[in-house]
GROMACS .gro file of N, CA, C and O in nm:
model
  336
    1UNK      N    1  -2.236   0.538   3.659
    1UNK     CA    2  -2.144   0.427   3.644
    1UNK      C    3  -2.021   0.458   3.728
    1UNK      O    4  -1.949   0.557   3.714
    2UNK      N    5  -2.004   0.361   3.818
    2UNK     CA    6  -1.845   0.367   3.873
    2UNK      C    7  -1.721   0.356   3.823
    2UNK      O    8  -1.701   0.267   3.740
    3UNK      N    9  -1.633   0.427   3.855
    3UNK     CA   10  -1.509   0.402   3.761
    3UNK      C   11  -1.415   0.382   3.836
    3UNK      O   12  -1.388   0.470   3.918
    4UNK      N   13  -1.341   0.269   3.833
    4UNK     CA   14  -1.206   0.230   3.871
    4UNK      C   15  -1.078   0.265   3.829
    4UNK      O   16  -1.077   0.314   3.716
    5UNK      N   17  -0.959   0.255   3.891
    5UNK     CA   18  -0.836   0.299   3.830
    5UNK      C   19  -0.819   0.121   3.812
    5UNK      O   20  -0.873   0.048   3.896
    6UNK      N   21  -0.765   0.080   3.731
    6UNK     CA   22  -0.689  -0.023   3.671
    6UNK      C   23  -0.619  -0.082   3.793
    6UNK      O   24  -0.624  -0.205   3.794
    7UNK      N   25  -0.552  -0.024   3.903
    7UNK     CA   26  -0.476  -0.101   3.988
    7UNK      C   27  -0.574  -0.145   4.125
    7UNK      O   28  -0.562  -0.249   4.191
    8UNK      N   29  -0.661  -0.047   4.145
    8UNK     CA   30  -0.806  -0.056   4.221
    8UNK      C   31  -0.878  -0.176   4.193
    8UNK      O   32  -0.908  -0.267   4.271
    9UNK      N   33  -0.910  -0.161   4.033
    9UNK     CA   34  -0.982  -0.266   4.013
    9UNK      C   35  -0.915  -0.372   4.054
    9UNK      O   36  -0.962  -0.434   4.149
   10UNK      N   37  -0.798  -0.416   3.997
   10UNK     CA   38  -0.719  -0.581   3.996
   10UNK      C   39  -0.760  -0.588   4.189
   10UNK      O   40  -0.831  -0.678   4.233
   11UNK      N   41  -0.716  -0.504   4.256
   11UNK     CA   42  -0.729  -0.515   4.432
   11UNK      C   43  -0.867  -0.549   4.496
   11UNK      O   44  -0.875  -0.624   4.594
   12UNK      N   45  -0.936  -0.514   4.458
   12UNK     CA   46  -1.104  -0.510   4.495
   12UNK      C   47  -1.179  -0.570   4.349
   12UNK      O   48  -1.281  -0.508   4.319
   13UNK      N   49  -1.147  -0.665   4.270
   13UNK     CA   50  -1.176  -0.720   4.200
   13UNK      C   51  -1.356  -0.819   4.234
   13UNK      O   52  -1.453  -0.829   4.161
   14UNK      N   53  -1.336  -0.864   4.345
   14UNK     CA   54  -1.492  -0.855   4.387
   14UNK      C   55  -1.525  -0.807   4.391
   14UNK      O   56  -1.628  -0.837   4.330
   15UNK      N   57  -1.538  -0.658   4.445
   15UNK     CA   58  -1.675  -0.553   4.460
   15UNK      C   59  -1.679  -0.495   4.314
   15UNK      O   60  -1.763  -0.414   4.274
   16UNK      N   61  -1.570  -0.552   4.235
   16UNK     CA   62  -1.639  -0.447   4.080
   16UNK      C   63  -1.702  -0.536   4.014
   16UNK      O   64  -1.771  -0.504   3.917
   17UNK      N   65  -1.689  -0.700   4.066
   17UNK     CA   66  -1.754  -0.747   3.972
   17UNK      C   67  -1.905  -0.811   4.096
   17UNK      O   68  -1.984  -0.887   4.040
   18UNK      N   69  -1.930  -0.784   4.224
   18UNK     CA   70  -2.029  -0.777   4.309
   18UNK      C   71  -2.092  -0.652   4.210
   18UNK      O   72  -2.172  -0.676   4.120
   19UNK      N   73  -2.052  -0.546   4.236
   19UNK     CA   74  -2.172  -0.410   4.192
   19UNK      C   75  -2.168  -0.404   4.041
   19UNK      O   76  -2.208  -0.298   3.994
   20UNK      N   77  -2.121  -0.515   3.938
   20UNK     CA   78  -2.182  -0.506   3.834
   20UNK      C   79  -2.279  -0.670   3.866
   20UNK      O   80  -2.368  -0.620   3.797
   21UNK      N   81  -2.297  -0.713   3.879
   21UNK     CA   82  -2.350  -0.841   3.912
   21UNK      C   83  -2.510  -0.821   3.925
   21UNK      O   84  -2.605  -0.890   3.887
   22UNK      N   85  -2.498  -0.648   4.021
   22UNK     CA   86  -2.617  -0.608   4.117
   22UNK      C   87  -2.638  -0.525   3.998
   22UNK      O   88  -2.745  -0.467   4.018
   23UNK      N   89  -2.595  -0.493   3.895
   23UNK     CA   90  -2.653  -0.428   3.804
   23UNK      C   91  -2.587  -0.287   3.743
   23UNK      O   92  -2.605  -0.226   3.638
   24UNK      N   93  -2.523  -0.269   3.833
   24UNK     CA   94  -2.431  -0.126   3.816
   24UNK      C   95  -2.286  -0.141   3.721
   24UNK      O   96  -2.183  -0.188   3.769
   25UNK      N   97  -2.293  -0.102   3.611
   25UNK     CA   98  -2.198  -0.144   3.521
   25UNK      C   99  -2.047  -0.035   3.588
   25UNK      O  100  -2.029   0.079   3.632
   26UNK      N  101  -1.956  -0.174   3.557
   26UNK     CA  102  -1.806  -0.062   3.641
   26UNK      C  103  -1.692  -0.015   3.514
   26UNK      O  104  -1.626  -0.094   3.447
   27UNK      N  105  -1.690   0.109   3.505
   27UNK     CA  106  -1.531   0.148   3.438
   27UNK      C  107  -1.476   0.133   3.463
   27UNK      O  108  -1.475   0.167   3.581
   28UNK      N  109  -1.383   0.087   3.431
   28UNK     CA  110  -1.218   0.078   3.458
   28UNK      C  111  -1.141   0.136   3.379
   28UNK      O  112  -1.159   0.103   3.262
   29UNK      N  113  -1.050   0.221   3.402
   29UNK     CA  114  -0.949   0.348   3.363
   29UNK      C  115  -0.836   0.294   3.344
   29UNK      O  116  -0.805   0.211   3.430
   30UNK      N  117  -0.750   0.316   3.245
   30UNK     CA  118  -0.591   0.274   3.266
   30UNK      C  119  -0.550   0.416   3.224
   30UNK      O  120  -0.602   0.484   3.136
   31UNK      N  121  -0.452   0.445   3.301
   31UNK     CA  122  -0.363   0.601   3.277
   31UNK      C  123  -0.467   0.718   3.248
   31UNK      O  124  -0.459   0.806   3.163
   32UNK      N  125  -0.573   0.694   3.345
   32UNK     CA  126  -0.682   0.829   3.348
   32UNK      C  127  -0.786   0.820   3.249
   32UNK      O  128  -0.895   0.859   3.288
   33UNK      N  129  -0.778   0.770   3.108
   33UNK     CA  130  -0.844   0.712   3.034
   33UNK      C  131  -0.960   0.567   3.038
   33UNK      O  132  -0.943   0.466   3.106
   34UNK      N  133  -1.063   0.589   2.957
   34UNK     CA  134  -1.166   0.459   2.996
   34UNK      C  135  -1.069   0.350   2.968
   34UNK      O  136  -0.984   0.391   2.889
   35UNK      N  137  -1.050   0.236   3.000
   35UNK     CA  138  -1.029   0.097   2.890
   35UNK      C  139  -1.143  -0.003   2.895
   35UNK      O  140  -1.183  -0.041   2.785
   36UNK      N  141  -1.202  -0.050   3.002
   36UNK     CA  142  -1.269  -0.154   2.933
   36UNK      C  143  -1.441  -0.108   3.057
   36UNK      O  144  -1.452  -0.020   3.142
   37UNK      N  145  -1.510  -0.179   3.024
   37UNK     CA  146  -1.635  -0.199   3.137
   37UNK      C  147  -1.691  -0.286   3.164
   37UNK      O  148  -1.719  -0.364   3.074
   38UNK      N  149  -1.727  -0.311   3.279
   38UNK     CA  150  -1.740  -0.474   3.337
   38UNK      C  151  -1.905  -0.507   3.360
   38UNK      O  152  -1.965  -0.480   3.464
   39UNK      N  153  -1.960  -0.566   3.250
   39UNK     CA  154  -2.122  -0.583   3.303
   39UNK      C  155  -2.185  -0.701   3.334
   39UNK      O  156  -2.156  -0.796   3.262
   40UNK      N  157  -2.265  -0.720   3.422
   40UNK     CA  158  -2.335  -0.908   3.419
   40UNK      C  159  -2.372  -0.966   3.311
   40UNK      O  160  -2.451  -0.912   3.234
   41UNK      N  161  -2.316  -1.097   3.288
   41UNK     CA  162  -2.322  -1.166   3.151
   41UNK      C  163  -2.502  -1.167   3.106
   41UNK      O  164  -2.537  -1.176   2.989
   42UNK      N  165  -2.586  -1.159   3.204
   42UNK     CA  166  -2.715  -1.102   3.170
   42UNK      C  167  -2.753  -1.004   3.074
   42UNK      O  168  -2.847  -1.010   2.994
   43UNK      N  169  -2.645  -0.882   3.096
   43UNK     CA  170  -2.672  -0.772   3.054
   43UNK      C  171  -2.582  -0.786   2.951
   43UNK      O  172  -2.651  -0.762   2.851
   44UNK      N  173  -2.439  -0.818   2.904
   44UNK     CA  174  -2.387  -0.839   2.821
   44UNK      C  175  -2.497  -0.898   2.686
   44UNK      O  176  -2.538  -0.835   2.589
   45UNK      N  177  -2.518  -1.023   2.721
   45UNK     CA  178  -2.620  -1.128   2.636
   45UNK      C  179  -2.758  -1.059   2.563
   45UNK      O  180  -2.797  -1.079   2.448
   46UNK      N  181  -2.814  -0.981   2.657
   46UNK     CA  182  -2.918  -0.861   2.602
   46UNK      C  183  -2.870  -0.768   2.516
   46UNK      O  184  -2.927  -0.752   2.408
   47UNK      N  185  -2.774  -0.703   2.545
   47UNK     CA  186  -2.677  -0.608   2.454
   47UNK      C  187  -2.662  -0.705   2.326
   47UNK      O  188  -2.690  -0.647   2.222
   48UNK      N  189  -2.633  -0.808   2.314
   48UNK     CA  190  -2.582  -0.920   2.210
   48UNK      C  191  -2.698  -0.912   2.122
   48UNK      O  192  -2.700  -0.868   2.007
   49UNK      N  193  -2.805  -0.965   2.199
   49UNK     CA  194  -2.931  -0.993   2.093
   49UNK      C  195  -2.963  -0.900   2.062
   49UNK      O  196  -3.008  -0.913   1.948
   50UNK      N  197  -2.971  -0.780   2.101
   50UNK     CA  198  -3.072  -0.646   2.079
   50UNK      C  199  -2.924  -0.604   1.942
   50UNK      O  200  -2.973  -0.568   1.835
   51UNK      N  201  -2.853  -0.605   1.943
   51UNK     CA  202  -2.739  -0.560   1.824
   51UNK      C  203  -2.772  -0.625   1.721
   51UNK      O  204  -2.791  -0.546   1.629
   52UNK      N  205  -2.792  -0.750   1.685
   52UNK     CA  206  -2.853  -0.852   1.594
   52UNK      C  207  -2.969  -0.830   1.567
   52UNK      O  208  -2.993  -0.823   1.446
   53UNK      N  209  -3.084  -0.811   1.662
   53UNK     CA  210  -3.177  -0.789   1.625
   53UNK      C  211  -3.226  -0.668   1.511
   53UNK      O  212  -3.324  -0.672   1.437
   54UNK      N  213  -3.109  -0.547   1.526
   54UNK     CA  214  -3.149  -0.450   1.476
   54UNK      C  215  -3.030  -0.424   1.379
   54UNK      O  216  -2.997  -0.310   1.347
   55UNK      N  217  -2.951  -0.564   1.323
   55UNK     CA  218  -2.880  -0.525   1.290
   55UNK      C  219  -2.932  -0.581   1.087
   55UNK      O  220  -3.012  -0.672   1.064
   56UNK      N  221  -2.872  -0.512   0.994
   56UNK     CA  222  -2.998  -0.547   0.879
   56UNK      C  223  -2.901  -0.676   0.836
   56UNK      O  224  -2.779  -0.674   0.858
   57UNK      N  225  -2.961  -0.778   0.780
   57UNK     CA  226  -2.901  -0.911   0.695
   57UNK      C  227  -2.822  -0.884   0.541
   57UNK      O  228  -2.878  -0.805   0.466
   58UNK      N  229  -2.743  -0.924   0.513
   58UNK     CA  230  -2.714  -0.945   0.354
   58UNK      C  231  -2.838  -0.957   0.274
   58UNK      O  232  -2.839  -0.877   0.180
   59UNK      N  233  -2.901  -1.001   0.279
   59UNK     CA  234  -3.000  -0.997   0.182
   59UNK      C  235  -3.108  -0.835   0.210
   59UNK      O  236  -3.152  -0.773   0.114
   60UNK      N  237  -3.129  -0.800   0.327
   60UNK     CA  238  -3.156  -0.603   0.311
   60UNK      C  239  -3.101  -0.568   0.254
   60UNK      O  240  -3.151  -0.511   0.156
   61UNK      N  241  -2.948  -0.574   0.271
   61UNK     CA  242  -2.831  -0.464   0.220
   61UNK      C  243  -2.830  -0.471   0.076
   61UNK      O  244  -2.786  -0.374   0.014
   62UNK      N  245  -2.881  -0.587   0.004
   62UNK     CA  246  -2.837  -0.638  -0.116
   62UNK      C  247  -2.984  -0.560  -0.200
   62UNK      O  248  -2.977  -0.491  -0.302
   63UNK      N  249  -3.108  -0.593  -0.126
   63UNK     CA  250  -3.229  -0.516  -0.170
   63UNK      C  251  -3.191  -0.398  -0.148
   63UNK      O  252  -3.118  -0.376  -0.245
   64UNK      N  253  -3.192  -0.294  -0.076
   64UNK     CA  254  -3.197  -0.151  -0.097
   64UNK      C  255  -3.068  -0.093  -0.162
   64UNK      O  256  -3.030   0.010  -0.108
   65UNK      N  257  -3.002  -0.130  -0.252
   65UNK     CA  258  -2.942  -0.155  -0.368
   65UNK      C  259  -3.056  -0.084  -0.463
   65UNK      O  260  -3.161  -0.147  -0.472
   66UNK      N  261  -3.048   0.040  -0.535
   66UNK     CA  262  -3.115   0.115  -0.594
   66UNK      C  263  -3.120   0.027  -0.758
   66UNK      O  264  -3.017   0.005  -0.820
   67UNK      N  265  -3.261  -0.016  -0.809
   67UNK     CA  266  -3.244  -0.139  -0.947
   67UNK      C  267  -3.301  -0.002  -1.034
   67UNK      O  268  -3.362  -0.040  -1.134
   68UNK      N  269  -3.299   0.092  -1.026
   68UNK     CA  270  -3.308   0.179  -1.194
   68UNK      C  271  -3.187   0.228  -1.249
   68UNK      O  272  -3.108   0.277  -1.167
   69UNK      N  273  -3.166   0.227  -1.325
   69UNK     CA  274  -3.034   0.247  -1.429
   69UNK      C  275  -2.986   0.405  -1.452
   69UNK      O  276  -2.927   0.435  -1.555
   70UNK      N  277  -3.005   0.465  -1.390
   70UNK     CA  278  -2.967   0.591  -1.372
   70UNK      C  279  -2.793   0.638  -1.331
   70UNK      O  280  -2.712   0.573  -1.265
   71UNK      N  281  -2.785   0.712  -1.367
   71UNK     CA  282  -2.627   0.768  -1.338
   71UNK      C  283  -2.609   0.794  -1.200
   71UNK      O  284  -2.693   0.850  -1.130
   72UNK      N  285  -2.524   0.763  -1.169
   72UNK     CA  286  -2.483   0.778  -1.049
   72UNK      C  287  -2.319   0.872  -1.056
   72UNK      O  288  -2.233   0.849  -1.141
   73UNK      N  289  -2.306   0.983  -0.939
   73UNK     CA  290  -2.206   1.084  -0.951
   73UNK      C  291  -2.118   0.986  -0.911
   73UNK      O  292  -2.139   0.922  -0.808
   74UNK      N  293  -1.959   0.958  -1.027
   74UNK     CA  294  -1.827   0.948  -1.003
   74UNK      C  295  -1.746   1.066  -0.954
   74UNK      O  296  -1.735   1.176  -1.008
   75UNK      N  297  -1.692   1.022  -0.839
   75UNK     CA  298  -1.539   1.081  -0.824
   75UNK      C  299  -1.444   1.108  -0.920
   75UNK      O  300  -1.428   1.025  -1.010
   76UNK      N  301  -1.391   1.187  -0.918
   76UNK     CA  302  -1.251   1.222  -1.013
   76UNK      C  303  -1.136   1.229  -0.890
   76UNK      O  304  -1.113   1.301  -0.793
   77UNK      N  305  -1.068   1.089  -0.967
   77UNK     CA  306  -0.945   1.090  -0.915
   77UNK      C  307  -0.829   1.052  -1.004
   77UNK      O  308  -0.817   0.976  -1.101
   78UNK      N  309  -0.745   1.132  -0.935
   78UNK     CA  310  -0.586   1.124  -1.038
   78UNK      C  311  -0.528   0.996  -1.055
   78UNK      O  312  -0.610   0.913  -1.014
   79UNK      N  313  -0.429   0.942  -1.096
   79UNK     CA  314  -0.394   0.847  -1.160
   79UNK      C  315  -0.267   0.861  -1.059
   79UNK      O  316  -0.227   0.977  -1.054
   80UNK      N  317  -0.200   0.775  -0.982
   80UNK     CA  318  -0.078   0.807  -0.947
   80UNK      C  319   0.036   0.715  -1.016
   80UNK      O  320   0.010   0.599  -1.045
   81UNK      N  321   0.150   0.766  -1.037
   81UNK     CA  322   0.249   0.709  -1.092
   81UNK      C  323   0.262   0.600  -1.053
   81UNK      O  324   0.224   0.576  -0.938
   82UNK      N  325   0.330   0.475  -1.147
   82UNK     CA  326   0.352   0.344  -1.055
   82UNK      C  327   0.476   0.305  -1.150
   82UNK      O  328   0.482   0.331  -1.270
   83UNK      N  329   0.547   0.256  -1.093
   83UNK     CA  330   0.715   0.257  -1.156
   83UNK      C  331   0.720   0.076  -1.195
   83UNK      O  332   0.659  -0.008  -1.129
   84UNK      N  333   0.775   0.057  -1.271
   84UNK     CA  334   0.757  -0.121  -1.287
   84UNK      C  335   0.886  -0.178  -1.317
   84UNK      O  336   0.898  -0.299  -1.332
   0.00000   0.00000   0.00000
């Protein structure tokens, strides 16, 4: 992956978004650090569905919800003062 400096990118703003277009996803850096990455809305949109796809529904989350009546370990926690 290519990585840009933040002021690079804004200057040559076509070729980062030409060589992600062509498939090559671009970094862009602000103050030496990543900030964002620039990919073809192709590849964005795939990323989208494939997250959903594998992502579980309210009604999974709600089934694997353990239904036998067994104890389950509480925390012990202190009580903190509250002034009224």
């Amino acid at each position: 992956m290519a990585k840009w400096q933040l002021q690079d990118a804004k200057n040559r703003f076509s070729a980062v978004v030409d060589a992600a277009v062509a498939g090559n996803p671009q970094q862009v850096t602000r103050r030496g650090k990543p900030a964002v990455v620039v990919l073809a809305a192709d590849e964005y949109e795939r990323l989208r569905h494939l997250e959903k796809a594998t992502a579980p529904t309210l009604a999974d989350l709600l089934l694997a919800i353990p239904q036998d009546d067994e104890e389950f370990e509480r925390l012990s926690l202190t009580v903190r003062p509250v002034q009224l």
